[in-house]
Amino acid sequence: TTTAVAPLVAGVAGGSVSTCLLFPLDLVKIRMQVNEESSSRMPLPSKLKGSQNHHSQKSLRQHGHRRPTIASSLRNVVKYEGFLGLYQGLSPALVASAISWGGYFFLYEGMKKQVLAVRRKSHYAQQQQQEQQESHLSGM
């Protein structure tokens, strides 16, 4: 029925919209993580060589190397790859999010209805039992 499919449609729509809106931030996060990992494996610039064995953030900042900010990373993607560059790889994320959230809402609503139905039956049975006991006591 329509009411059974409504949570599925709502989950798919909600997951899709949130993924589309937040995907540029996810893209930048992943790129920053990849750059962080690759920079930790790079050899030190010659002016930083000496007793240090690895890049420390403090030593890199002292020599003019700064971490990119989220805003600067977003600007760079738009500058060098265009606005659509912010959405590279959106398709798999969109499919995964739609399926995940659609399934979540569909299963959640279905389970909730089942639990409520069991509770109603249990409550109704208790009510019937109590009424029978009261009528039995009043009949004595």
PDB file of C-alpha atoms in Angstrom:
ATOM      1  CA  THR A   1       0.000   0.000   0.000  1.00  0.00           C
ATOM      2  CA  THR A   2       0.941   3.649  -0.214  1.00  0.00           C
ATOM      3  CA  THR A   3       1.482   3.991   3.528  1.00  0.00           C
ATOM      4  CA  ALA A   4       3.910   1.044   3.549  1.00  0.00           C
ATOM      5  CA  VAL A   5       6.049   2.577   0.787  1.00  0.00           C
ATOM      6  CA  ALA A   6       6.003   6.139   2.160  1.00  0.00           C
ATOM      7  CA  PRO A   7       8.891   5.601   4.648  1.00  0.00           C
ATOM      8  CA  LEU A   8      10.956   4.002   1.867  1.00  0.00           C
ATOM      9  CA  VAL A   9      10.374   6.948  -0.461  1.00  0.00           C
ATOM     10  CA  ALA A  10      11.058   9.441   2.359  1.00  0.00           C
ATOM     11  CA  GLY A  11      14.311   7.680   3.246  1.00  0.00           C
ATOM     12  CA  VAL A  12      15.497   7.544  -0.351  1.00  0.00           C
ATOM     13  CA  ALA A  13      14.637  11.216  -0.873  1.00  0.00           C
ATOM     14  CA  GLY A  14      16.170  12.359   2.413  1.00  0.00           C
ATOM     15  CA  GLY A  15      19.350  10.344   1.916  1.00  0.00           C
ATOM     16  CA  SER A  16      19.714  11.606  -1.637  1.00  0.00           C
ATOM     17  CA  VAL A  17      19.205  15.264  -0.721  1.00  0.00           C
ATOM     18  CA  SER A  18      21.596  15.140   2.229  1.00  0.00           C
ATOM     19  CA  THR A  19      24.246  13.384   0.134  1.00  0.00           C
ATOM     20  CA  CYS A  20      23.949  15.964  -2.646  1.00  0.00           C
ATOM     21  CA  LEU A  21      24.178  18.867  -0.211  1.00  0.00           C
ATOM     22  CA  LEU A  22      27.070  17.512   1.845  1.00  0.00           C
ATOM     23  CA  PHE A  23      29.072  15.720  -0.844  1.00  0.00           C
ATOM     24  CA  PRO A  24      31.465  18.643  -1.503  1.00  0.00           C
ATOM     25  CA  LEU A  25      32.484  18.592   2.165  1.00  0.00           C
ATOM     26  CA  ASP A  26      33.004  14.847   2.048  1.00  0.00           C
ATOM     27  CA  LEU A  27      35.122  15.210  -1.095  1.00  0.00           C
ATOM     28  CA  VAL A  28      37.305  17.843   0.578  1.00  0.00           C
ATOM     29  CA  LYS A  29      37.609  15.737   3.752  1.00  0.00           C
ATOM     30  CA  ILE A  30      38.816  12.732   1.768  1.00  0.00           C
ATOM     31  CA  ARG A  31      41.284  14.816  -0.244  1.00  0.00           C
ATOM     32  CA  MET A  32      42.663  16.408   2.914  1.00  0.00           C
ATOM     33  CA  GLN A  33      43.113  12.957   4.469  1.00  0.00           C
ATOM     34  CA  VAL A  34      44.893  11.660   1.377  1.00  0.00           C
ATOM     35  CA  ASN A  35      47.153  14.727   1.269  1.00  0.00           C
ATOM     36  CA  GLU A  36      47.915  14.349   4.986  1.00  0.00           C
ATOM     37  CA  GLU A  37      48.915  10.709   4.497  1.00  0.00           C
ATOM     38  CA  SER A  38      51.024  11.386   1.416  1.00  0.00           C
ATOM     39  CA  SER A  39      52.780  14.373   3.005  1.00  0.00           C
ATOM     40  CA  SER A  40      53.777  12.305   6.027  1.00  0.00           C
ATOM     41  CA  ARG A  41      55.595   9.888   3.675  1.00  0.00           C
ATOM     42  CA  MET A  42      57.353  12.612   1.673  1.00  0.00           C
ATOM     43  CA  PRO A  43      60.988  13.374   2.404  1.00  0.00           C
ATOM     44  CA  LEU A  44      61.687  16.519   4.361  1.00  0.00           C
ATOM     45  CA  PRO A  45      62.572  19.654   2.429  1.00  0.00           C
ATOM     46  CA  SER A  46      66.339  20.258   2.564  1.00  0.00           C
ATOM     47  CA  LYS A  47      65.969  23.260   4.870  1.00  0.00           C
ATOM     48  CA  LEU A  48      64.166  21.084   7.448  1.00  0.00           C
ATOM     49  CA  LYS A  49      66.660  18.193   7.386  1.00  0.00           C
ATOM     50  CA  GLY A  50      68.741  17.549  10.412  1.00  0.00           C
ATOM     51  CA  SER A  51      67.838  15.782  13.624  1.00  0.00           C
ATOM     52  CA  GLN A  52      64.159  15.499  12.689  1.00  0.00           C
ATOM     53  CA  ASN A  53      63.006  12.171  11.237  1.00  0.00           C
ATOM     54  CA  HIS A  54      59.490  13.213  10.221  1.00  0.00           C
ATOM     55  CA  HIS A  55      57.346  16.219   9.375  1.00  0.00           C
ATOM     56  CA  SER A  56      56.028  17.851  12.483  1.00  0.00           C
ATOM     57  CA  GLN A  57      53.206  20.314  12.019  1.00  0.00           C
ATOM     58  CA  LYS A  58      55.115  22.904  14.044  1.00  0.00           C
ATOM     59  CA  SER A  59      58.268  22.672  11.910  1.00  0.00           C
ATOM     60  CA  LEU A  60      56.257  22.788   8.678  1.00  0.00           C
ATOM     61  CA  ARG A  61      54.333  25.876   9.836  1.00  0.00           C
ATOM     62  CA  GLN A  62      57.562  27.618  10.860  1.00  0.00           C
ATOM     63  CA  HIS A  63      58.834  27.279   7.303  1.00  0.00           C
ATOM     64  CA  GLY A  64      55.708  28.576   5.581  1.00  0.00           C
ATOM     65  CA  HIS A  65      53.868  25.300   5.053  1.00  0.00           C
ATOM     66  CA  ARG A  66      50.261  25.492   6.218  1.00  0.00           C
ATOM     67  CA  ARG A  67      47.448  23.015   6.125  1.00  0.00           C
ATOM     68  CA  PRO A  68      44.752  23.926   3.657  1.00  0.00           C
ATOM     69  CA  THR A  69      41.445  24.991   5.161  1.00  0.00           C
ATOM     70  CA  ILE A  70      38.106  23.589   4.093  1.00  0.00           C
ATOM     71  CA  ALA A  71      37.227  26.869   2.387  1.00  0.00           C
ATOM     72  CA  SER A  72      40.537  27.053   0.503  1.00  0.00           C
ATOM     73  CA  SER A  73      40.179  23.425  -0.567  1.00  0.00           C
ATOM     74  CA  LEU A  74      36.662  24.081  -1.888  1.00  0.00           C
ATOM     75  CA  ARG A  75      37.914  27.158  -3.752  1.00  0.00           C
ATOM     76  CA  ASN A  76      40.790  25.184  -5.291  1.00  0.00           C
ATOM     77  CA  VAL A  77      38.488  22.429  -6.528  1.00  0.00           C
ATOM     78  CA  VAL A  78      36.186  24.989  -8.161  1.00  0.00           C
ATOM     79  CA  LYS A  79      39.165  26.932  -9.557  1.00  0.00           C
ATOM     80  CA  TYR A  80      40.989  23.970 -11.115  1.00  0.00           C
ATOM     81  CA  GLU A  81      38.187  21.470 -11.775  1.00  0.00           C
ATOM     82  CA  GLY A  82      35.102  23.647 -12.107  1.00  0.00           C
ATOM     83  CA  PHE A  83      31.957  23.602 -10.002  1.00  0.00           C
ATOM     84  CA  LEU A  84      31.129  20.051 -11.090  1.00  0.00           C
ATOM     85  CA  GLY A  85      34.484  18.966  -9.685  1.00  0.00           C
ATOM     86  CA  LEU A  86      32.867  19.235  -6.258  1.00  0.00           C
ATOM     87  CA  TYR A  87      30.629  16.337  -7.270  1.00  0.00           C
ATOM     88  CA  GLN A  88      33.188  13.897  -8.697  1.00  0.00           C
ATOM     89  CA  GLY A  89      32.225  10.431  -7.509  1.00  0.00           C
ATOM     90  CA  LEU A  90      28.708  11.430  -6.451  1.00  0.00           C
ATOM     91  CA  SER A  91      26.923   8.557  -8.211  1.00  0.00           C
ATOM     92  CA  PRO A  92      28.132   5.663  -6.005  1.00  0.00           C
ATOM     93  CA  ALA A  93      27.657   7.722  -2.862  1.00  0.00           C
ATOM     94  CA  LEU A  94      24.154   8.696  -3.966  1.00  0.00           C
ATOM     95  CA  VAL A  95      23.137   5.103  -4.686  1.00  0.00           C
ATOM     96  CA  ALA A  96      24.577   3.863  -1.396  1.00  0.00           C
ATOM     97  CA  SER A  97      22.949   6.633   0.627  1.00  0.00           C
ATOM     98  CA  ALA A  98      19.558   6.232  -1.036  1.00  0.00           C
ATOM     99  CA  ILE A  99      19.534   2.471  -0.468  1.00  0.00           C
ATOM    100  CA  SER A 100      20.813   2.804   3.084  1.00  0.00           C
ATOM    101  CA  TRP A 101      18.396   5.492   4.259  1.00  0.00           C
ATOM    102  CA  GLY A 102      15.467   4.094   2.294  1.00  0.00           C
ATOM    103  CA  GLY A 103      15.997   0.673   3.843  1.00  0.00           C
ATOM    104  CA  TYR A 104      16.509   2.141   7.296  1.00  0.00           C
ATOM    105  CA  PHE A 105      13.259   4.114   7.301  1.00  0.00           C
ATOM    106  CA  PHE A 106      11.302   1.276   5.687  1.00  0.00           C
ATOM    107  CA  LEU A 107      12.515  -1.299   8.232  1.00  0.00           C
ATOM    108  CA  TYR A 108      12.181   1.097  11.174  1.00  0.00           C
ATOM    109  CA  GLU A 109       8.561   1.941  10.370  1.00  0.00           C
ATOM    110  CA  GLY A 110       7.713  -1.701   9.704  1.00  0.00           C
ATOM    111  CA  MET A 111       9.241  -2.849  12.991  1.00  0.00           C
ATOM    112  CA  LYS A 112       7.577  -0.013  14.871  1.00  0.00           C
ATOM    113  CA  LYS A 113       4.168  -1.037  13.514  1.00  0.00           C
ATOM    114  CA  GLN A 114       4.814  -4.656  14.508  1.00  0.00           C
ATOM    115  CA  VAL A 115       5.827  -3.712  18.047  1.00  0.00           C
ATOM    116  CA  LEU A 116       2.808  -1.430  18.450  1.00  0.00           C
ATOM    117  CA  ALA A 117       0.481  -4.166  17.159  1.00  0.00           C
ATOM    118  CA  VAL A 118       1.894  -6.666  19.672  1.00  0.00           C
ATOM    119  CA  ARG A 119       1.542  -4.128  22.485  1.00  0.00           C
ATOM    120  CA  ARG A 120      -2.060  -3.361  21.522  1.00  0.00           C
ATOM    121  CA  LYS A 121      -2.927  -7.082  21.467  1.00  0.00           C
ATOM    122  CA  SER A 122      -1.240  -7.582  24.805  1.00  0.00           C
ATOM    123  CA  HIS A 123      -3.024  -4.579  26.307  1.00  0.00           C
ATOM    124  CA  TYR A 124      -6.366  -5.730  24.897  1.00  0.00           C
ATOM    125  CA  ALA A 125      -5.814  -9.249  26.291  1.00  0.00           C
ATOM    126  CA  GLN A 126      -4.966  -7.839  29.720  1.00  0.00           C
ATOM    127  CA  GLN A 127      -8.070  -5.663  29.614  1.00  0.00           C
ATOM    128  CA  GLN A 128     -10.262  -8.639  28.696  1.00  0.00           C
ATOM    129  CA  GLN A 129      -8.732 -10.732  31.460  1.00  0.00           C
ATOM    130  CA  GLN A 130      -9.274  -7.969  34.016  1.00  0.00           C
ATOM    131  CA  GLU A 131     -12.908  -7.509  32.936  1.00  0.00           C
ATOM    132  CA  GLN A 132     -13.491 -11.255  33.226  1.00  0.00           C
ATOM    133  CA  GLN A 133     -12.016 -11.303  36.723  1.00  0.00           C
ATOM    134  CA  GLU A 134     -14.128  -8.324  37.774  1.00  0.00           C
ATOM    135  CA  SER A 135     -17.317  -9.891  36.364  1.00  0.00           C
ATOM    136  CA  HIS A 136     -16.448 -13.186  38.037  1.00  0.00           C
ATOM    137  CA  LEU A 137     -15.919 -11.425  41.391  1.00  0.00           C
ATOM    138  CA  SER A 138     -19.092  -9.395  41.077  1.00  0.00           C
ATOM    139  CA  GLY A 139     -21.042 -12.549  40.230  1.00  0.00           C
ATOM    140  CA  MET A 140     -20.077 -14.199  43.503  1.00  0.00           C
TER     141      MET A 140
END
